[in-house]
mmCIF file of C-alpha atoms (C1' of nucleotides) in Angstrom:
data_model
loop_
_atom_site.group_PDB
_atom_site.id
_atom_site.type_symbol
_atom_site.label_atom_id
_atom_site.label_comp_id
_atom_site.label_asym_id
_atom_site.label_seq_id
_atom_site.Cartn_x
_atom_site.Cartn_y
_atom_site.Cartn_z
ATOM 1 C CA MET A 1 -16.767 -34.965 -28.092
ATOM 2 C CA ASP A 2 -16.948 -35.428 -24.309
ATOM 3 C CA ASN A 3 -19.799 -34.424 -22.029
ATOM 4 C CA ARG A 4 -18.151 -31.181 -21.059
ATOM 5 C CA THR A 5 -17.679 -29.995 -24.622
ATOM 6 C CA ARG A 6 -21.173 -31.097 -25.593
ATOM 7 C CA SER A 7 -22.685 -28.850 -22.914
ATOM 8 C CA LEU A 8 -20.846 -25.765 -24.149
ATOM 9 C CA SER A 9 -21.299 -23.412 -27.077
ATOM 10 C CA ARG A 10 -18.331 -21.787 -28.788
ATOM 11 C CA ILE A 11 -18.666 -18.146 -29.761
ATOM 12 C CA SER A 12 -16.335 -15.503 -31.150
ATOM 13 C CA ALA A 13 -14.970 -12.961 -28.673
ATOM 14 C CA GLN A 14 -12.331 -11.032 -30.575
ATOM 15 C CA GLY A 15 -10.049 -8.998 -28.346
ATOM 16 C CA LEU A 16 -11.748 -10.026 -25.109
ATOM 17 C CA ASP A 17 -9.740 -10.709 -21.959
ATOM 18 C CA LEU A 18 -12.253 -12.614 -19.842
ATOM 19 C CA ALA A 19 -10.138 -12.978 -16.711
ATOM 20 C CA THR A 20 -9.205 -9.299 -16.632
ATOM 21 C CA THR A 21 -12.793 -8.255 -17.260
ATOM 22 C CA LEU A 22 -14.079 -10.358 -14.361
ATOM 23 C CA ASN A 23 -11.314 -9.008 -12.103
ATOM 24 C CA SER A 24 -11.504 -5.330 -13.028
ATOM 25 C CA GLY A 25 -13.527 -4.159 -10.047
ATOM 26 C CA GLN A 26 -16.902 -4.175 -11.819
ATOM 27 C CA VAL A 27 -18.188 -7.494 -10.541
ATOM 28 C CA PHE A 28 -17.120 -9.505 -7.523
ATOM 29 C CA HIS A 29 -18.498 -13.030 -7.539
ATOM 30 C CA TRP A 30 -16.977 -14.956 -10.463
ATOM 31 C CA THR A 31 -14.826 -17.838 -9.300
ATOM 32 C CA GLN A 32 -12.115 -19.708 -11.135
ATOM 33 C CA HIS A 33 -13.145 -23.278 -11.927
ATOM 34 C CA GLY A 34 -10.992 -25.558 -14.040
ATOM 35 C CA ASN A 35 -9.824 -23.574 -17.048
ATOM 36 C CA GLY A 36 -12.643 -21.078 -16.751
ATOM 37 C CA PHE A 37 -14.997 -19.332 -14.347
ATOM 38 C CA VAL A 38 -18.329 -20.112 -12.753
ATOM 39 C CA GLY A 39 -20.893 -17.585 -11.601
ATOM 40 C CA ALA A 40 -24.412 -16.451 -12.224
ATOM 41 C CA ILE A 41 -25.835 -14.076 -14.811
ATOM 42 C CA ASP A 42 -28.891 -12.919 -12.886
ATOM 43 C CA GLN A 43 -30.570 -16.262 -12.017
ATOM 44 C CA GLU A 44 -28.745 -18.334 -14.641
ATOM 45 C CA PRO A 45 -25.758 -20.413 -13.533
ATOM 46 C CA CYS A 46 -22.996 -20.066 -16.085
ATOM 47 C CA TYR A 47 -19.581 -21.443 -17.015
ATOM 48 C CA LEU A 48 -17.234 -19.270 -19.083
ATOM 49 C CA GLU A 49 -13.897 -20.254 -20.536
ATOM 50 C CA GLN A 50 -11.706 -18.306 -22.895
ATOM 51 C CA SER A 51 -9.859 -20.117 -25.655
ATOM 52 C CA GLY A 52 -7.883 -17.629 -27.714
ATOM 53 C CA ASN A 53 -10.349 -15.364 -29.472
ATOM 54 C CA GLU A 54 -13.246 -17.631 -28.663
ATOM 55 C CA LEU A 55 -15.400 -18.183 -25.630
ATOM 56 C CA LEU A 56 -16.816 -21.479 -24.377
ATOM 57 C CA VAL A 57 -20.216 -20.760 -22.858
ATOM 58 C CA THR A 58 -22.838 -22.871 -21.103
ATOM 59 C CA LYS A 59 -25.222 -24.031 -23.818
ATOM 60 C CA GLY A 60 -28.422 -22.017 -23.877
ATOM 61 C CA LEU A 61 -26.851 -18.907 -22.377
ATOM 62 C CA VAL A 62 -25.214 -17.451 -25.472
ATOM 63 C CA PRO A 63 -27.608 -14.478 -25.711
ATOM 64 C CA HIS A 64 -27.225 -13.838 -21.967
ATOM 65 C CA VAL A 65 -23.445 -13.904 -22.224
ATOM 66 C CA ARG A 66 -23.297 -11.688 -25.296
ATOM 67 C CA ARG A 67 -25.328 -9.079 -23.462
ATOM 68 C CA TYR A 68 -23.619 -9.460 -20.069
ATOM 69 C CA LEU A 69 -20.089 -9.287 -21.467
ATOM 70 C CA ALA A 70 -21.135 -6.554 -23.916
ATOM 71 C CA LEU A 71 -19.638 -8.434 -26.860
ATOM 72 C CA ASP A 72 -21.416 -5.962 -29.141
ATOM 73 C CA HIS A 73 -19.243 -3.053 -27.974
ATOM 74 C CA ARG A 74 -16.994 -1.927 -30.807
ATOM 75 C CA ILE A 75 -13.814 -1.580 -28.788
ATOM 76 C CA ASP A 76 -11.696 -0.337 -31.685
ATOM 77 C CA GLU A 77 -14.173 2.437 -32.452
ATOM 78 C CA ILE A 78 -14.417 3.342 -28.775
ATOM 79 C CA GLN A 79 -10.654 3.594 -28.412
ATOM 80 C CA ASN A 80 -10.424 5.673 -31.590
ATOM 81 C CA THR A 81 -12.505 8.392 -29.958
ATOM 82 C CA PHE A 82 -9.939 8.847 -27.177
ATOM 83 C CA PRO A 83 -7.554 11.818 -27.114
ATOM 84 C CA LYS A 84 -3.920 11.101 -27.883
ATOM 85 C CA ASP A 85 -2.454 10.841 -24.441
ATOM 86 C CA SER A 86 0.485 8.818 -23.113
ATOM 87 C CA THR A 87 -1.151 8.067 -19.747
ATOM 88 C CA LEU A 88 -4.317 6.741 -21.343
ATOM 89 C CA ASP A 89 -2.376 4.960 -24.104
ATOM 90 C CA ALA A 90 -0.407 3.005 -21.530
ATOM 91 C CA ALA A 91 -3.586 2.024 -19.680
ATOM 92 C CA VAL A 92 -5.306 0.960 -22.904
ATOM 93 C CA ARG A 93 -2.348 -1.203 -23.868
ATOM 94 C CA TYR A 94 -2.352 -2.761 -20.405
ATOM 95 C CA ALA A 95 -6.078 -3.432 -20.136
ATOM 96 C CA SER A 96 -7.431 -3.405 -23.691
ATOM 97 C CA GLY A 97 -9.342 -6.679 -23.265
ATOM 98 C CA ILE A 98 -11.677 -5.286 -20.608
ATOM 99 C CA ARG A 99 -15.370 -4.962 -21.413
ATOM 100 C CA ILE A 100 -17.761 -2.768 -19.491
ATOM 101 C CA LEU A 101 -20.374 -5.285 -18.353
ATOM 102 C CA ARG A 102 -24.168 -4.999 -18.415
ATOM 103 C CA GLN A 103 -25.020 -6.264 -14.953
ATOM 104 C CA PRO A 104 -28.477 -6.679 -13.451
ATOM 105 C CA VAL A 105 -29.395 -3.344 -11.877
ATOM 106 C CA TRP A 106 -30.341 -4.407 -8.349
ATOM 107 C CA GLU A 107 -27.361 -6.721 -8.013
ATOM 108 C CA CYS A 108 -24.990 -3.997 -9.169
ATOM 109 C CA LEU A 109 -26.550 -1.342 -6.929
ATOM 110 C CA ALA A 110 -26.569 -3.587 -3.858
ATOM 111 C CA THR A 111 -23.005 -4.749 -4.382
ATOM 112 C CA PHE A 112 -21.601 -1.244 -4.789
ATOM 113 C CA LEU A 113 -23.686 -0.090 -1.841
ATOM 114 C CA THR A 114 -21.585 -2.486 0.232
ATOM 115 C CA SER A 115 -18.372 -1.326 -1.458
ATOM 116 C CA ALA A 116 -18.009 1.989 0.372
ATOM 117 C CA LEU A 117 -14.542 2.348 1.864
ATOM 118 C CA LYS A 118 -13.651 -1.285 1.154
ATOM 119 C CA GLN A 119 -10.908 -3.000 -0.798
ATOM 120 C CA VAL A 120 -11.876 -5.039 -3.846
ATOM 121 C CA ALA A 121 -10.887 -8.291 -2.121
ATOM 122 C CA HIS A 122 -13.220 -7.587 0.765
ATOM 123 C CA ILE A 123 -16.107 -6.469 -1.440
ATOM 124 C CA ARG A 124 -15.736 -9.864 -3.048
ATOM 125 C CA SER A 125 -15.895 -11.772 0.218
ATOM 126 C CA ILE A 126 -18.947 -9.792 1.370
ATOM 127 C CA SER A 127 -20.659 -10.330 -1.983
ATOM 128 C CA LEU A 128 -20.057 -14.078 -1.883
ATOM 129 C CA LEU A 129 -21.232 -14.327 1.719
ATOM 130 C CA ILE A 130 -24.541 -12.567 0.991
ATOM 131 C CA ARG A 131 -25.081 -14.768 -2.049
ATOM 132 C CA GLU A 132 -24.351 -17.996 -0.152
ATOM 133 C CA ARG A 133 -26.634 -17.110 2.744
ATOM 134 C CA TYR A 134 -29.599 -15.540 0.947
ATOM 135 C CA GLY A 135 -29.298 -16.160 -2.809
ATOM 136 C CA ASN A 136 -30.614 -19.109 -4.792
ATOM 137 C CA ARG A 137 -28.403 -22.201 -4.884
ATOM 138 C CA LEU A 138 -27.562 -23.089 -8.488
ATOM 139 C CA ARG A 139 -25.611 -25.993 -9.987
ATOM 140 C CA ILE A 140 -23.146 -25.600 -12.861
ATOM 141 C CA ALA A 141 -20.170 -27.582 -14.158
ATOM 142 C CA GLY A 142 -20.279 -29.950 -11.217
ATOM 143 C CA THR A 143 -20.126 -27.187 -8.623
ATOM 144 C CA THR A 144 -22.402 -24.725 -6.839
ATOM 145 C CA VAL A 145 -22.894 -21.003 -7.389
ATOM 146 C CA PHE A 146 -25.428 -18.561 -5.942
ATOM 147 C CA SER A 147 -27.526 -15.782 -7.419
ATOM 148 C CA TYR A 148 -27.641 -12.396 -5.713
ATOM 149 C CA PRO A 149 -30.720 -12.285 -3.429
ATOM 150 C CA ASP A 150 -33.694 -10.282 -4.683
ATOM 151 C CA PRO A 151 -34.652 -7.121 -2.780
ATOM 152 C CA GLU A 152 -37.783 -8.904 -1.478
ATOM 153 C CA VAL A 153 -35.568 -11.491 0.197
ATOM 154 C CA LEU A 154 -33.215 -9.002 1.831
ATOM 155 C CA ALA A 155 -36.137 -6.775 2.871
ATOM 156 C CA LYS A 156 -37.379 -9.474 5.238
ATOM 157 C CA LEU A 157 -34.059 -9.768 7.075
ATOM 158 C CA THR A 158 -33.129 -8.036 10.308
ATOM 159 C CA LEU A 159 -30.275 -5.605 10.714
ATOM 160 C CA ASP A 160 -28.434 -8.221 12.751
ATOM 161 C CA ASP A 161 -28.708 -10.696 9.868
ATOM 162 C CA LEU A 162 -26.836 -8.306 7.603
ATOM 163 C CA LEU A 163 -24.397 -7.205 10.292
ATOM 164 C CA ALA A 164 -23.481 -10.875 10.549
ATOM 165 C CA CYS A 165 -22.365 -10.642 6.909
ATOM 166 C CA ARG A 166 -19.573 -8.319 8.096
ATOM 167 C CA LEU A 167 -21.145 -5.294 6.418
ATOM 168 C CA GLY A 168 -20.448 -2.858 9.234
ATOM 169 C CA PHE A 169 -22.083 0.537 8.768
ATOM 170 C CA ARG A 170 -23.182 -0.512 5.257
ATOM 171 C CA ALA A 171 -25.705 -3.037 6.608
ATOM 172 C CA ALA A 172 -28.380 -0.447 7.411
ATOM 173 C CA ASN A 173 -28.033 1.087 3.948
ATOM 174 C CA LEU A 174 -28.412 -2.243 2.170
ATOM 175 C CA LEU A 175 -31.448 -3.145 4.269
ATOM 176 C CA ALA A 176 -33.086 0.249 3.654
ATOM 177 C CA ALA A 177 -32.421 -0.015 -0.081
ATOM 178 C CA ALA A 178 -33.915 -3.518 -0.266
ATOM 179 C CA ARG A 179 -37.016 -2.382 1.627
ATOM 180 C CA ARG A 180 -37.518 0.688 -0.549
ATOM 181 C CA VAL A 181 -37.325 -1.406 -3.705
ATOM 182 C CA ALA A 182 -39.466 -4.250 -2.328
ATOM 183 C CA SER A 183 -42.164 -1.833 -1.152
ATOM 184 C CA GLY A 184 -42.243 -0.067 -4.507
ATOM 185 C CA GLU A 185 -41.176 3.232 -2.942
ATOM 186 C CA ILE A 186 -38.327 3.408 -5.456
ATOM 187 C CA ALA A 187 -38.747 1.564 -8.765
ATOM 188 C CA LEU A 188 -35.676 0.225 -10.528
ATOM 189 C CA THR A 189 -37.571 -1.114 -13.539
ATOM 190 C CA GLY A 190 -38.145 1.270 -16.390
ATOM 191 C CA LEU A 191 -35.255 3.534 -15.471
ATOM 192 C CA ASN A 192 -33.420 2.615 -18.664
ATOM 193 C CA LYS A 193 -35.736 4.923 -20.583
ATOM 194 C CA LEU A 194 -34.507 7.939 -18.598
ATOM 195 C CA SER A 195 -31.458 10.107 -19.153
ATOM 196 C CA SER A 196 -28.313 9.387 -17.160
ATOM 197 C CA ASP A 197 -28.879 12.480 -15.032
ATOM 198 C CA GLU A 198 -32.438 11.408 -14.261
ATOM 199 C CA ILE A 199 -31.378 7.879 -13.333
ATOM 200 C CA ARG A 200 -28.630 9.290 -11.084
ATOM 201 C CA THR A 201 -31.190 11.418 -9.246
ATOM 202 C CA VAL A 202 -33.323 8.340 -8.559
ATOM 203 C CA LEU A 203 -30.377 6.235 -7.405
ATOM 204 C CA CYS A 204 -29.147 8.956 -5.048
ATOM 205 C CA ARG A 205 -32.434 8.717 -3.138
ATOM 206 C CA PHE A 206 -31.159 5.491 -1.585
ATOM 207 C CA PRO A 207 -29.362 6.114 1.699
ATOM 208 C CA GLY A 208 -25.663 5.465 1.239
ATOM 209 C CA VAL A 209 -25.769 6.133 -2.512
ATOM 210 C CA GLY A 210 -23.996 9.271 -3.712
ATOM 211 C CA ASP A 211 -22.531 10.258 -7.065
ATOM 212 C CA LYS A 212 -19.804 7.635 -7.081
ATOM 213 C CA ILE A 213 -21.962 4.576 -6.441
ATOM 214 C CA ALA A 214 -24.758 5.901 -8.671
ATOM 215 C CA ASN A 215 -22.213 6.354 -11.454
ATOM 216 C CA CYS A 216 -20.967 2.790 -10.985
ATOM 217 C CA VAL A 217 -24.526 1.551 -11.530
ATOM 218 C CA LEU A 218 -24.993 3.839 -14.544
ATOM 219 C CA LEU A 219 -21.793 2.508 -16.104
ATOM 220 C CA PHE A 220 -21.759 -1.163 -15.084
ATOM 221 C CA ALA A 221 -25.499 -1.910 -15.236
ATOM 222 C CA PHE A 222 -27.160 0.683 -17.466
ATOM 223 C CA GLY A 223 -24.355 0.770 -20.017
ATOM 224 C CA ARG A 224 -24.041 4.553 -19.904
ATOM 225 C CA LEU A 225 -20.517 4.541 -21.289
ATOM 226 C CA GLU A 226 -19.996 8.300 -20.925
ATOM 227 C CA VAL A 227 -20.296 8.119 -17.128
ATOM 228 C CA VAL A 228 -17.171 8.271 -14.946
ATOM 229 C CA PRO A 229 -17.266 7.084 -11.320
ATOM 230 C CA ILE A 230 -14.638 8.993 -9.321
ATOM 231 C CA ASP A 231 -13.133 6.765 -6.642
ATOM 232 C CA VAL A 232 -9.898 7.186 -4.698
ATOM 233 C CA TRP A 233 -7.871 5.440 -7.411
ATOM 234 C CA ILE A 234 -9.117 7.343 -10.417
ATOM 235 C CA ALA A 235 -8.918 10.589 -8.446
ATOM 236 C CA ARG A 236 -5.288 9.799 -7.673
ATOM 237 C CA VAL A 237 -4.461 9.156 -11.346
ATOM 238 C CA LEU A 238 -6.240 12.275 -12.553
ATOM 239 C CA ARG A 239 -4.684 14.543 -9.948
ATOM 240 C CA GLU A 240 -1.194 13.243 -10.571
ATOM 241 C CA LYS A 241 -1.324 13.127 -14.377
ATOM 242 C CA TYR A 242 -3.755 15.881 -15.360
ATOM 243 C CA PHE A 243 -3.849 18.299 -12.407
ATOM 244 C CA PRO A 244 -0.376 18.075 -10.826
ATOM 245 C CA LYS A 245 -0.614 21.686 -9.620
ATOM 246 C CA LYS A 246 -4.156 21.473 -8.214
ATOM 247 C CA PRO A 247 -4.083 18.798 -5.491
ATOM 248 C CA LYS A 248 -7.365 19.956 -3.942
ATOM 249 C CA ILE A 249 -9.516 19.712 -7.055
ATOM 250 C CA ARG A 250 -12.956 18.326 -6.249
ATOM 251 C CA PRO A 251 -14.456 15.065 -7.550
ATOM 252 C CA ALA A 252 -17.220 16.924 -9.404
ATOM 253 C CA GLU A 253 -14.622 18.913 -11.330
ATOM 254 C CA LEU A 254 -12.699 15.745 -12.112
ATOM 255 C CA ALA A 255 -15.882 14.135 -13.436
ATOM 256 C CA SER A 256 -16.706 16.997 -15.776
ATOM 257 C CA PHE A 257 -13.097 17.128 -16.953
ATOM 258 C CA CYS A 258 -13.271 13.419 -17.806
ATOM 259 C CA GLN A 259 -16.451 13.702 -19.833
ATOM 260 C CA GLN A 260 -15.096 16.663 -21.767
ATOM 261 C CA TYR A 261 -11.565 15.366 -22.260
ATOM 262 C CA PHE A 262 -12.111 11.625 -22.737
ATOM 263 C CA GLY A 263 -15.352 12.019 -24.689
ATOM 264 C CA PRO A 264 -18.493 9.918 -25.206
ATOM 265 C CA TYR A 265 -16.822 6.733 -23.956
ATOM 266 C CA ALA A 266 -15.152 8.298 -20.923
ATOM 267 C CA GLY A 267 -16.382 5.393 -18.812
ATOM 268 C CA TYR A 268 -14.178 3.020 -20.797
ATOM 269 C CA ALA A 269 -11.196 5.359 -20.445
ATOM 270 C CA GLN A 270 -11.822 5.468 -16.723
ATOM 271 C CA GLN A 271 -11.925 1.677 -16.481
ATOM 272 C CA TYR A 272 -8.614 1.293 -18.328
ATOM 273 C CA LEU A 273 -6.971 3.880 -16.072
ATOM 274 C CA PHE A 274 -8.464 2.339 -12.936
ATOM 275 C CA HIS A 275 -7.308 -1.165 -13.713
ATOM 276 C CA HIS A 276 -3.851 -0.161 -14.892
ATOM 277 C CA TRP A 277 -3.101 1.954 -11.863
ATOM 278 C CA ARG A 278 -4.667 -0.312 -9.303
ATOM 279 C CA LEU A 279 -2.648 -3.324 -10.412
ATOM 280 C CA THR A 280 0.538 -1.353 -11.006
ATOM 281 C CA TYR A 281 0.667 0.749 -7.874
ATOM 282 C CA GLY A 282 -1.906 -0.901 -5.606
ATOM 283 C CA LYS A 283 -1.331 -3.083 -2.604
ATOM 284 C CA GLU A 284 -3.729 -5.774 -3.732
ATOM 285 C CA LEU A 285 -1.225 -7.536 -5.962
ATOM 286 C CA GLY A 286 -1.649 -11.263 -6.187
ATOM 287 C CA GLU A 287 -5.382 -10.919 -5.910
ATOM 288 C CA PRO A 288 -6.064 -13.292 -8.822
ATOM 289 C CA GLY A 289 -4.572 -15.985 -6.602
ATOM 290 C CA LEU A 290 -7.659 -15.710 -4.431
ATOM 291 C CA TRP A 291 -9.838 -17.214 -7.151
ATOM 292 C "C1'" DA B 1 0.441 -1.401 15.458
ATOM 293 C "C1'" DT B 2 -0.896 1.784 11.904
ATOM 294 C "C1'" DC B 3 -2.868 2.947 7.647
ATOM 295 C "C1'" DC B 4 -6.032 2.548 4.005
ATOM 296 C "C1'" DA B 5 -9.898 0.829 1.247
ATOM 297 C "C1'" DG B 6 -13.959 1.547 -6.254
ATOM 298 C "C1'" DG B 7 -17.864 6.791 0.022
ATOM 299 C "C1'" DA B 8 -21.648 9.173 2.063
ATOM 300 C "C1'" DT B 9 -23.263 12.382 5.129
ATOM 301 C "C1'" DA B 10 -24.174 15.347 9.148
ATOM 302 C "C1'" DG B 11 -22.370 19.278 11.149
ATOM 303 C "C1'" DC B 12 -19.481 23.044 11.185
ATOM 304 C "C1'" DG B 13 -17.737 28.029 9.960
ATOM 305 C "C1'" DC C 1 -20.597 26.573 -0.179
ATOM 306 C "C1'" DG C 2 -16.408 23.992 1.239
ATOM 307 C "C1'" DC C 3 -14.237 21.527 4.789
ATOM 308 C "C1'" DT C 4 -13.941 17.802 8.511
ATOM 309 C "C1'" DA C 5 -14.977 13.917 11.408
ATOM 310 C "C1'" DT C 6 -17.067 9.723 11.481
ATOM 311 C "C1'" DC C 7 -18.995 5.413 10.271
ATOM 312 C "C1'" DA C 8 -17.192 -0.894 10.789
ATOM 313 C "C1'" DT C 9 -14.148 -4.127 9.144
ATOM 314 C "C1'" DG C 10 -10.189 -6.571 7.384
ATOM 315 C "C1'" DG C 11 -6.091 -6.803 4.497
ATOM 316 C "C1'" DA C 12 -1.467 -5.064 3.810
#
DNA sequence: ATCCAGGATAGCG
DNA sequence: CGCTATCATGGA
């Protein structure tokens, strides 16, 4: 057993597709390294490598990884609740190995706050730049990764500091959000005890956060699997496949349709549809080559 | 060059 | 209420 193997734990991950999960537009900082990926789970540097139906994980982080990758989600039961539907069936077959992650709340909120009107590839470059400049430097698997900077760290920056991270008009929103959290004006801790609607109301108090970004945080950080973020891609799929005669249907109507039609795990259905359509019809093909 | 991107929001009728 | 223009940047 070599040093590398000795530093890793092997756990079961039936049905998981790690690479697809980390490239499904939920999270933007994992980087290919050797046969796996390096990144940070909150402040913990982590190496992840898939080997068939098992996962090689940095020793000591097994509980973190199980939670982060949501290995407790019963995917078969979730998919069994879906309506019989050829559009959704095709997406499920294409992207069945995706898990809806449980990301740290601030990191997820801040990252999607900088996602407005941006392509996935650019959200990734912005995310990595902010981490490298203001996050904590962490060592893993012979390389360096960075945590996402805490709100207290970003709150002390100037607008020019964040503009220099190529954030454009999103810089002021990120700075304001960091300052509101750091000052205690808006508390992110304890929200998990509230209903999804109540959490959404709190999140929408941040400038630059509307229903879509709030719903991303509800789904990708709070694990509210019934929540459906409506972005340009999912709106396109829904309009074309489910409302071909109503091209002007509003996002709010699409969201309520999704919850009613796709059911208690509509967020999973949404993620399958998003990933399938983005990689089939999108212009960001070849993106995995960026890793 | 031109268009579009995992949007939000002020301002209009 | 619903609709529109606008915001800053880079990849296709």
